[in-house]
PDB file of C-alpha atoms and ligand atoms in Angstrom:
ATOM      1  CA  MET A 642     101.939-130.659 -53.859  1.00 64.00           C
ATOM      2  CA  ALA A 643     102.738-132.658 -50.735  1.00 90.00           C
ATOM      3  CA  PHE A 644     101.714-136.316 -50.714  1.00 95.00           C
ATOM      4  CA  ILE A 645     100.324-137.816 -47.511  1.00 97.00           C
ATOM      5  CA  VAL A 646     100.065-141.503 -46.631  1.00 98.00           C
ATOM      6  CA  ALA A 647      98.098-142.259 -43.448  1.00 97.00           C
ATOM      7  CA  ILE A 648      98.523-145.638 -41.757  1.00 97.00           C
ATOM      8  CA  ASP A 649      96.303-146.411 -38.789  1.00 96.00           C
ATOM      9  CA  GLY A 650      95.796-149.568 -36.798  1.00 93.00           C
ATOM     10  CA  PRO A 651      96.002-151.173 -33.362  1.00 90.00           C
ATOM     11  CA  ALA A 652      99.161-151.877 -31.352  1.00 85.00           C
ATOM     12  CA  GLY A 653     101.232-154.660 -32.887  1.00 86.00           C
ATOM     13  CA  SER A 654      99.583-154.547 -36.315  1.00 91.00           C
ATOM     14  CA  GLY A 655     103.011-153.866 -37.841  1.00 91.00           C
ATOM     15  CA  LYS A 656     102.322-150.277 -38.888  1.00 93.00           C
ATOM     16  CA  GLY A 657     105.579-148.958 -37.421  1.00 91.00           C
ATOM     17  CA  THR A 658     107.722-151.424 -39.361  1.00 92.00           C
ATOM     18  CA  VAL A 659     105.687-150.963 -42.537  1.00 96.00           C
ATOM     19  CA  ALA A 660     105.844-147.148 -42.331  1.00 96.00           C
ATOM     20  CA  ASN A 661     109.591-147.388 -41.870  1.00 94.00           C
ATOM     21  CA  ILE A 662     110.071-149.588 -44.960  1.00 95.00           C
ATOM     22  CA  ILE A 663     107.775-147.439 -47.101  1.00 96.00           C
ATOM     23  CA  GLY A 664     109.376-144.203 -45.895  1.00 94.00           C
ATOM     24  CA  LYS A 665     112.849-145.421 -46.862  1.00 93.00           C
ATOM     25  CA  LYS A 666     111.852-146.936 -50.209  1.00 94.00           C
ATOM     26  CA  LEU A 667     109.737-144.006 -51.381  1.00 95.00           C
ATOM     27  CA  LYS A 668     111.668-141.233 -49.637  1.00 92.00           C
ATOM     28  CA  LEU A 669     108.730-140.117 -47.540  1.00 94.00           C
ATOM     29  CA  LEU A 670     109.259-138.520 -44.139  1.00 94.00           C
ATOM     30  CA  ASN A 671     108.185-141.139 -41.582  1.00 95.00           C
ATOM     31  CA  ILE A 672     106.229-139.692 -38.654  1.00 96.00           C
ATOM     32  CA  ASP A 673     105.518-142.018 -35.745  1.00 96.00           C
ATOM     33  CA  THR A 674     102.758-140.211 -33.835  1.00 97.00           C
ATOM     34  CA  GLY A 675     102.701-142.856 -31.080  1.00 95.00           C
ATOM     35  CA  ALA A 676     106.274-141.787 -30.251  1.00 96.00           C
ATOM     36  CA  MET A 677     104.994-138.225 -29.779  1.00 98.00           C
ATOM     37  CA  PHE A 678     102.335-139.365 -27.277  1.00 97.00           C
ATOM     38  CA  ARG A 679     105.022-141.441 -25.569  1.00 96.00           C
ATOM     39  CA  CYS A 680     107.264-138.342 -25.209  1.00 98.00           C
ATOM     40  CA  VAL A 681     104.489-136.449 -23.420  1.00 98.00           C
ATOM     41  CA  ALA A 682     103.839-139.466 -21.153  1.00 98.00           C
ATOM     42  CA  LEU A 683     107.572-139.750 -20.354  1.00 98.00           C
ATOM     43  CA  GLU A 684     107.859-136.059 -19.497  1.00 98.00           C
ATOM     44  CA  LEU A 685     104.823-136.237 -17.189  1.00 98.00           C
ATOM     45  CA  LEU A 686     106.228-139.339 -15.480  1.00 98.00           C
ATOM     46  CA  ARG A 687     109.591-137.660 -14.977  1.00 98.00           C
ATOM     47  CA  ARG A 688     107.920-134.645 -13.430  1.00 98.00           C
ATOM     48  CA  LYS A 689     105.590-136.845 -11.376  1.00 98.00           C
ATOM     49  CA  ILE A 690     102.509-135.148 -12.800  1.00 98.00           C
ATOM     50  CA  ASN A 691      99.335-137.199 -12.928  1.00 96.00           C
ATOM     51  CA  ILE A 692      96.639-136.981 -15.584  1.00 97.00           C
ATOM     52  CA  ASN A 693      94.262-134.944 -13.362  1.00 97.00           C
ATOM     53  CA  GLU A 694      96.674-132.019 -13.009  1.00 98.00           C
ATOM     54  CA  GLU A 695      95.551-130.049 -16.042  1.00 96.00           C
ATOM     55  CA  GLU A 696      97.313-126.767 -15.226  1.00 97.00           C
ATOM     56  CA  LYS A 697     100.643-128.511 -14.720  1.00 98.00           C
ATOM     57  CA  ILE A 698     100.179-130.453 -17.954  1.00 98.00           C
ATOM     58  CA  LYS A 699      99.463-127.188 -19.795  1.00 97.00           C
ATOM     59  CA  ASP A 700     102.750-125.773 -18.465  1.00 97.00           C
ATOM     60  CA  VAL A 701     104.646-128.863 -19.582  1.00 98.00           C
ATOM     61  CA  LEU A 702     103.170-128.612 -23.079  1.00 98.00           C
ATOM     62  CA  LYS A 703     104.128-124.923 -23.320  1.00 97.00           C
ATOM     63  CA  ASN A 704     107.810-125.797 -23.027  1.00 94.00           C
ATOM     64  CA  ILE A 705     108.089-129.298 -24.435  1.00 98.00           C
ATOM     65  CA  LYS A 706     110.163-129.905 -27.573  1.00 97.00           C
ATOM     66  CA  ILE A 707     109.578-133.136 -29.477  1.00 97.00           C
ATOM     67  CA  GLU A 708     111.695-133.946 -32.526  1.00 95.00           C
ATOM     68  CA  LEU A 709     111.630-136.941 -34.861  1.00 93.00           C
ATOM     69  CA  ILE A 710     115.020-137.137 -36.550  1.00 91.00           C
ATOM     70  CA  VAL A 711     116.496-139.496 -39.125  1.00 86.00           C
ATOM     71  CA  ASP A 712     120.203-140.077 -38.528  1.00 83.00           C
ATOM     72  CA  ASN A 713     122.104-142.613 -40.647  1.00 80.00           C
ATOM     73  CA  GLU A 714     118.808-144.251 -41.651  1.00 79.00           C
ATOM     74  CA  GLU A 715     117.910-144.595 -37.966  1.00 84.00           C
ATOM     75  CA  ASN A 716     114.813-142.958 -36.468  1.00 87.00           C
ATOM     76  CA  ILE A 717     115.667-140.974 -33.377  1.00 93.00           C
ATOM     77  CA  VAL A 718     113.162-139.402 -31.009  1.00 96.00           C
ATOM     78  CA  LYS A 719     114.320-136.378 -29.051  1.00 97.00           C
ATOM     79  CA  LEU A 720     112.595-134.877 -26.038  1.00 98.00           C
ATOM     80  CA  ASN A 721     113.882-131.433 -25.081  1.00 98.00           C
ATOM     81  CA  GLY A 722     117.114-132.191 -26.929  1.00 97.00           C
ATOM     82  CA  GLU A 723     117.700-135.606 -25.289  1.00 98.00           C
ATOM     83  CA  ASP A 724     117.626-138.879 -27.240  1.00 97.00           C
ATOM     84  CA  VAL A 725     114.750-140.814 -25.602  1.00 96.00           C
ATOM     85  CA  SER A 726     114.263-143.411 -28.367  1.00 93.00           C
ATOM     86  CA  LEU A 727     114.722-146.271 -25.886  1.00 89.00           C
ATOM     87  CA  ASP A 728     113.186-144.668 -22.796  1.00 92.00           C
ATOM     88  CA  ILE A 729     109.832-144.084 -24.482  1.00 94.00           C
ATOM     89  CA  ARG A 730     109.485-147.863 -25.158  1.00 87.00           C
ATOM     90  CA  LYS A 731     109.807-148.835 -21.475  1.00 85.00           C
ATOM     91  CA  GLU A 732     106.939-150.690 -19.797  1.00 82.00           C
ATOM     92  CA  GLU A 733     106.270-147.784 -17.438  1.00 90.00           C
ATOM     93  CA  VAL A 734     105.680-145.420 -20.377  1.00 92.00           C
ATOM     94  CA  SER A 735     103.643-148.003 -22.319  1.00 85.00           C
ATOM     95  CA  ASN A 736     101.271-148.309 -19.377  1.00 85.00           C
ATOM     96  CA  PHE A 737     100.909-144.556 -18.801  1.00 92.00           C
ATOM     97  CA  VAL A 738     100.598-143.428 -22.436  1.00 92.00           C
ATOM     98  CA  SER A 739      97.085-144.750 -22.964  1.00 87.00           C
ATOM     99  CA  PRO A 740      95.438-142.555 -20.267  1.00 91.00           C
ATOM    100  CA  VAL A 741      97.632-139.626 -21.367  1.00 95.00           C
ATOM    101  CA  SER A 742      96.464-140.018 -24.982  1.00 93.00           C
ATOM    102  CA  LYS A 743      92.853-139.571 -23.845  1.00 91.00           C
ATOM    103  CA  LEU A 744      93.461-135.996 -22.665  1.00 95.00           C
ATOM    104  CA  LYS A 745      91.998-133.319 -24.887  1.00 95.00           C
ATOM    105  CA  ILE A 746      94.798-130.798 -24.245  1.00 97.00           C
ATOM    106  CA  VAL A 747      97.416-133.381 -25.166  1.00 98.00           C
ATOM    107  CA  ARG A 748      95.585-134.503 -28.318  1.00 96.00           C
ATOM    108  CA  ASN A 749      95.029-130.918 -29.478  1.00 97.00           C
ATOM    109  CA  PHE A 750      98.643-129.983 -28.841  1.00 98.00           C
ATOM    110  CA  LEU A 751      99.947-132.996 -30.787  1.00 98.00           C
ATOM    111  CA  LEU A 752      97.400-132.557 -33.568  1.00 97.00           C
ATOM    112  CA  ASP A 753      98.852-129.099 -34.298  1.00 97.00           C
ATOM    113  CA  LEU A 754     102.398-130.410 -34.048  1.00 97.00           C
ATOM    114  CA  GLN A 755     101.670-133.352 -36.381  1.00 97.00           C
ATOM    115  CA  ARG A 756     100.187-131.040 -39.017  1.00 96.00           C
ATOM    116  CA  GLU A 757     103.080-128.605 -38.616  1.00 95.00           C
ATOM    117  CA  ILE A 758     105.763-131.300 -39.031  1.00 93.00           C
ATOM    118  CA  ALA A 759     104.043-132.634 -42.155  1.00 93.00           C
ATOM    119  CA  ASN A 760     103.448-129.205 -43.648  1.00 92.00           C
ATOM    120  CA  ASN A 761     104.421-129.147 -47.312  1.00 90.00           C
ATOM    121  CA  LYS A 762     106.285-132.451 -47.107  1.00 93.00           C
ATOM    122  CA  ASP A 763     105.721-135.902 -48.552  1.00 95.00           C
ATOM    123  CA  VAL A 764     105.017-138.032 -45.495  1.00 96.00           C
ATOM    124  CA  VAL A 765     103.944-141.407 -44.223  1.00 97.00           C
ATOM    125  CA  MET A 766     102.308-140.841 -40.849  1.00 97.00           C
ATOM    126  CA  GLU A 767     101.264-143.702 -38.607  1.00 96.00           C
ATOM    127  CA  GLY A 768      98.976-143.726 -35.590  1.00 95.00           C
ATOM    128  CA  ARG A 769      95.365-144.297 -34.595  1.00 92.00           C
ATOM    129  CA  ASP A 770      93.478-141.304 -35.977  1.00 93.00           C
ATOM    130  CA  ILE A 771      95.600-140.077 -38.899  1.00 96.00           C
ATOM    131  CA  GLY A 772      93.132-140.871 -41.702  1.00 95.00           C
ATOM    132  CA  SER A 773      90.092-139.944 -39.632  1.00 93.00           C
ATOM    133  CA  VAL A 774      91.201-136.766 -37.788  1.00 94.00           C
ATOM    134  CA  VAL A 775      94.738-135.516 -38.509  1.00 96.00           C
ATOM    135  CA  PHE A 776      94.646-135.789 -42.303  1.00 96.00           C
ATOM    136  CA  PRO A 777      91.091-136.609 -43.432  1.00 96.00           C
ATOM    137  CA  ASN A 778      92.195-135.619 -46.967  1.00 95.00           C
ATOM    138  CA  ALA A 779      95.274-137.871 -47.046  1.00 96.00           C
ATOM    139  CA  ASP A 780      96.123-139.180 -50.525  1.00 96.00           C
ATOM    140  CA  VAL A 781      96.333-142.799 -49.352  1.00 97.00           C
ATOM    141  CA  LYS A 782      94.686-144.192 -46.213  1.00 97.00           C
ATOM    142  CA  ILE A 783      95.540-147.644 -44.936  1.00 97.00           C
ATOM    143  CA  TYR A 784      94.029-149.423 -41.969  1.00 96.00           C
ATOM    144  CA  LEU A 785      96.387-152.182 -40.919  1.00 96.00           C
ATOM    145  CA  ASP A 786      94.952-154.922 -38.763  1.00 94.00           C
ATOM    146  CA  ALA A 787      95.892-158.350 -37.381  1.00 95.00           C
ATOM    147  CA  SER A 788      94.248-160.710 -34.907  1.00 95.00           C
ATOM    148  CA  PRO A 789      94.983-160.019 -31.209  1.00 95.00           C
ATOM    149  CA  GLU A 790      96.572-163.484 -30.965  1.00 96.00           C
ATOM    150  CA  GLU A 791      99.006-162.775 -33.831  1.00 95.00           C
ATOM    151  CA  ARG A 792      99.836-159.344 -32.423  1.00 94.00           C
ATOM    152  CA  ALA A 793     100.530-160.877 -28.993  1.00 94.00           C
ATOM    153  CA  LYS A 794     102.800-163.483 -30.611  1.00 94.00           C
ATOM    154  CA  ARG A 795     104.754-160.704 -32.379  1.00 90.00           C
ATOM    155  CA  ARG A 796     105.086-158.697 -29.163  1.00 86.00           C
ATOM    156  CA  VAL A 797     106.447-161.722 -27.253  1.00 90.00           C
ATOM    157  CA  LEU A 798     109.007-162.275 -30.043  1.00 90.00           C
ATOM    158  CA  GLN A 799     109.972-158.589 -30.104  1.00 82.00           C
ATOM    159  CA  ASN A 800     110.456-158.651 -26.330  1.00 80.00           C
ATOM    160  CA  LYS A 801     112.582-161.791 -26.618  1.00 87.00           C
ATOM    161  CA  GLU A 802     114.821-160.040 -29.140  1.00 83.00           C
ATOM    162  CA  LYS A 803     115.285-157.260 -26.587  1.00 75.00           C
ATOM    163  CA  GLY A 804     116.150-159.853 -23.934  1.00 79.00           C
ATOM    164  CA  ILE A 805     112.814-159.450 -22.145  1.00 75.00           C
ATOM    165  CA  GLU A 806     110.930-162.636 -21.243  1.00 82.00           C
ATOM    166  CA  SER A 807     107.148-162.213 -21.403  1.00 84.00           C
ATOM    167  CA  ASP A 808     104.154-164.427 -20.911  1.00 90.00           C
ATOM    168  CA  TYR A 809     101.944-164.842 -24.009  1.00 94.00           C
ATOM    169  CA  GLU A 810      98.631-164.928 -22.083  1.00 94.00           C
ATOM    170  CA  THR A 811      99.481-161.728 -20.156  1.00 91.00           C
ATOM    171  CA  VAL A 812     100.579-159.924 -23.328  1.00 89.00           C
ATOM    172  CA  LEU A 813      97.373-161.030 -25.091  1.00 93.00           C
ATOM    173  CA  GLU A 814      95.237-159.760 -22.228  1.00 91.00           C
ATOM    174  CA  ASN A 815      97.087-156.389 -22.242  1.00 85.00           C
ATOM    175  CA  ILE A 816      96.553-156.039 -25.984  1.00 88.00           C
ATOM    176  CA  LYS A 817      92.822-156.674 -25.629  1.00 90.00           C
ATOM    177  CA  VAL A 818      92.526-154.138 -22.804  1.00 86.00           C
ATOM    178  CA  ARG A 819      94.494-151.526 -24.780  1.00 81.00           C
ATOM    179  CA  ASP A 820      92.378-152.144 -27.949  1.00 86.00           C
ATOM    180  CA  GLU A 821      89.215-151.633 -25.953  1.00 86.00           C
ATOM    181  CA  ARG A 822      90.544-148.422 -24.356  1.00 82.00           C
ATOM    182  CA  ASP A 823      91.826-146.988 -27.658  1.00 81.00           C
ATOM    183  CA  ALA A 824      88.582-147.819 -29.488  1.00 83.00           C
ATOM    184  CA  THR A 825      86.160-146.486 -26.879  1.00 85.00           C
ATOM    185  CA  ARG A 826      87.821-143.223 -25.795  1.00 80.00           C
ATOM    186  CA  GLU A 827      85.785-140.091 -26.404  1.00 82.00           C
ATOM    187  CA  ILE A 828      88.199-138.086 -28.543  1.00 80.00           C
ATOM    188  CA  ALA A 829      89.723-139.458 -31.737  1.00 76.00           C
ATOM    189  CA  PRO A 830      89.226-143.151 -30.962  1.00 78.00           C
ATOM    190  CA  LEU A 831      90.990-145.803 -32.995  1.00 82.00           C
ATOM    191  CA  LYS A 832      88.728-146.317 -35.940  1.00 79.00           C
ATOM    192  CA  LYS A 833      88.969-147.043 -39.605  1.00 86.00           C
ATOM    193  CA  ALA A 834      88.396-143.982 -41.798  1.00 88.00           C
ATOM    194  CA  GLU A 835      85.484-144.683 -44.129  1.00 90.00           C
ATOM    195  CA  ASP A 836      87.672-144.484 -47.222  1.00 94.00           C
ATOM    196  CA  ALA A 837      90.650-146.402 -45.792  1.00 96.00           C
ATOM    197  CA  ILE A 838      91.885-149.585 -47.433  1.00 97.00           C
ATOM    198  CA  ILE A 839      91.964-152.440 -44.914  1.00 96.00           C
ATOM    199  CA  ILE A 840      94.942-154.765 -44.971  1.00 96.00           C
ATOM    200  CA  ASP A 841      94.950-157.708 -42.589  1.00 95.00           C
ATOM    201  CA  SER A 842      98.514-158.749 -41.774  1.00 93.00           C
ATOM    202  CA  THR A 843      97.582-161.823 -39.710  1.00 94.00           C
ATOM    203  CA  TYR A 844      98.619-164.269 -42.412  1.00 93.00           C
ATOM    204  CA  ILE A 845     100.902-162.169 -44.618  1.00 93.00           C
ATOM    205  CA  GLY A 846     104.425-161.011 -43.880  1.00 91.00           C
ATOM    206  CA  ILE A 847     105.558-157.424 -43.393  1.00 91.00           C
ATOM    207  CA  GLU A 848     107.419-157.353 -46.737  1.00 94.00           C
ATOM    208  CA  GLU A 849     104.297-158.391 -48.625  1.00 96.00           C
ATOM    209  CA  VAL A 850     102.168-155.850 -46.751  1.00 96.00           C
ATOM    210  CA  SER A 851     104.701-153.104 -47.524  1.00 97.00           C
ATOM    211  CA  ASN A 852     104.797-154.043 -51.217  1.00 97.00           C
ATOM    212  CA  LYS A 853     101.008-153.966 -51.413  1.00 97.00           C
ATOM    213  CA  ILE A 854     100.964-150.452 -49.926  1.00 97.00           C
ATOM    214  CA  ILE A 855     103.802-149.299 -52.199  1.00 97.00           C
ATOM    215  CA  ASP A 856     101.747-150.467 -55.226  1.00 96.00           C
ATOM    216  CA  ILE A 857      98.727-148.524 -53.939  1.00 97.00           C
ATOM    217  CA  ILE A 858     100.866-145.394 -53.429  1.00 96.00           C
ATOM    218  CA  ASN A 859     102.530-145.650 -56.841  1.00 95.00           C
ATOM    219  CA  ASN A 860      99.152-146.044 -58.557  1.00 93.00           C
ATOM    220  CA  LYS A 861      97.798-143.008 -56.739  1.00 91.00           C
ATOM    221  CA  ARG A 862     100.917-140.946 -57.417  1.00 84.00           C
ATOM    222  CA  GLY A 863     100.668-141.792 -61.084  1.00 78.00           C
ATOM    223  CA  CYS A 864      97.176-140.293 -61.047  1.00 68.00           C
ATOM    224  CA  LYS A 865      98.192-137.116 -59.218  1.00 61.00           C
TER     225      LYS A 865
HETATM  226  O1   DC B 974     101.667-146.810 -31.477  1.00 82.38           O
HETATM  227  P1   DC B 974     102.119-146.726 -30.022  1.00 82.38           P
HETATM  228  O2   DC B 974     101.875-147.986 -29.221  1.00 82.38           O
HETATM  229  O3   DC B 974     103.526-146.256 -29.871  1.00 82.38           O
HETATM  230  O4   DC B 974     101.163-145.596 -29.385  1.00 82.38           O
HETATM  231  C1   DC B 974     101.280-145.230 -28.042  1.00 82.38           C
HETATM  232  C2   DC B 974      99.922-144.788 -27.501  1.00 82.38           C
HETATM  233  O5   DC B 974      99.512-143.554 -28.081  1.00 82.38           O
HETATM  234  C3   DC B 974      98.768-145.772 -27.696  1.00 82.38           C
HETATM  235  O6   DC B 974      98.190-146.061 -26.417  1.00 82.38           O
HETATM  236  C4   DC B 974      97.763-145.061 -28.525  1.00 82.38           C
HETATM  237  C5   DC B 974      98.175-143.614 -28.515  1.00 82.38           C
HETATM  238  N1   DC B 974      98.083-142.984 -29.834  1.00 82.38           N
HETATM  239  C6   DC B 974      96.967-142.258 -30.122  1.00 82.38           C
HETATM  240  O7   DC B 974      96.065-142.182 -29.301  1.00 82.38           O
HETATM  241  N2   DC B 974      96.864-141.620 -31.325  1.00 82.38           N
HETATM  242  C7   DC B 974      97.844-141.710 -32.237  1.00 82.38           C
HETATM  243  N3   DC B 974      97.716-141.063 -33.412  1.00 82.38           N
HETATM  244  C8   DC B 974      98.999-142.474 -31.954  1.00 82.38           C
HETATM  245  C9   DC B 974      99.089-143.113 -30.745  1.00 82.38           C
END
């Protein structure tokens, strides 16, 4: 039987890094659902389609091909055959993806795709609504959190590593706005599933968080 680990949490909580570590260590397929929303946002931007043009968005979704590939231990995101791993992280996409992720047609399309990709596989899937909507029966559900201030600090550091200078106060403000938007949207808002285990990564490092989750998974697997 397939084993499903759901990791949800706000932007900058470290869920991407943690899912990556856990996926590699436990040989679980790592599915970054945020990257899938980012692919749709990128395609709409490229075609200059705005979020009110439902018919055009439907057409885009009919033909879009999103693939999450692991090559030489590296996660690669492909959009219609093209490697867009870097393009989907650009500021322009980050700003547009939040309104795009509110659209019912987009959420429904990706919900089906997420379930299809995970079908019959052992996976760690990270996002905002995995434990609550995509896989309400997941074997392990984690809700990873951290204070907005800590998440802003991490984002500034990440940007610095990429050679991008950013202002802490502006990043913090953006994080708070995005949290509010993600938590209050009508469909599948960011929320902790009732039976999710909360881990706060504000004061503990990513390695320690990953080890905690690995222990939880191993305990659960032992029981399965
Ligand atoms: O995790 P991320 O920053 O790459 O996610 C990009 C956007 O997609 C973010 O604004 C929230 C949205 N998202 C979502 O609504 N549901 C998910 N399961 C994953 C991401």
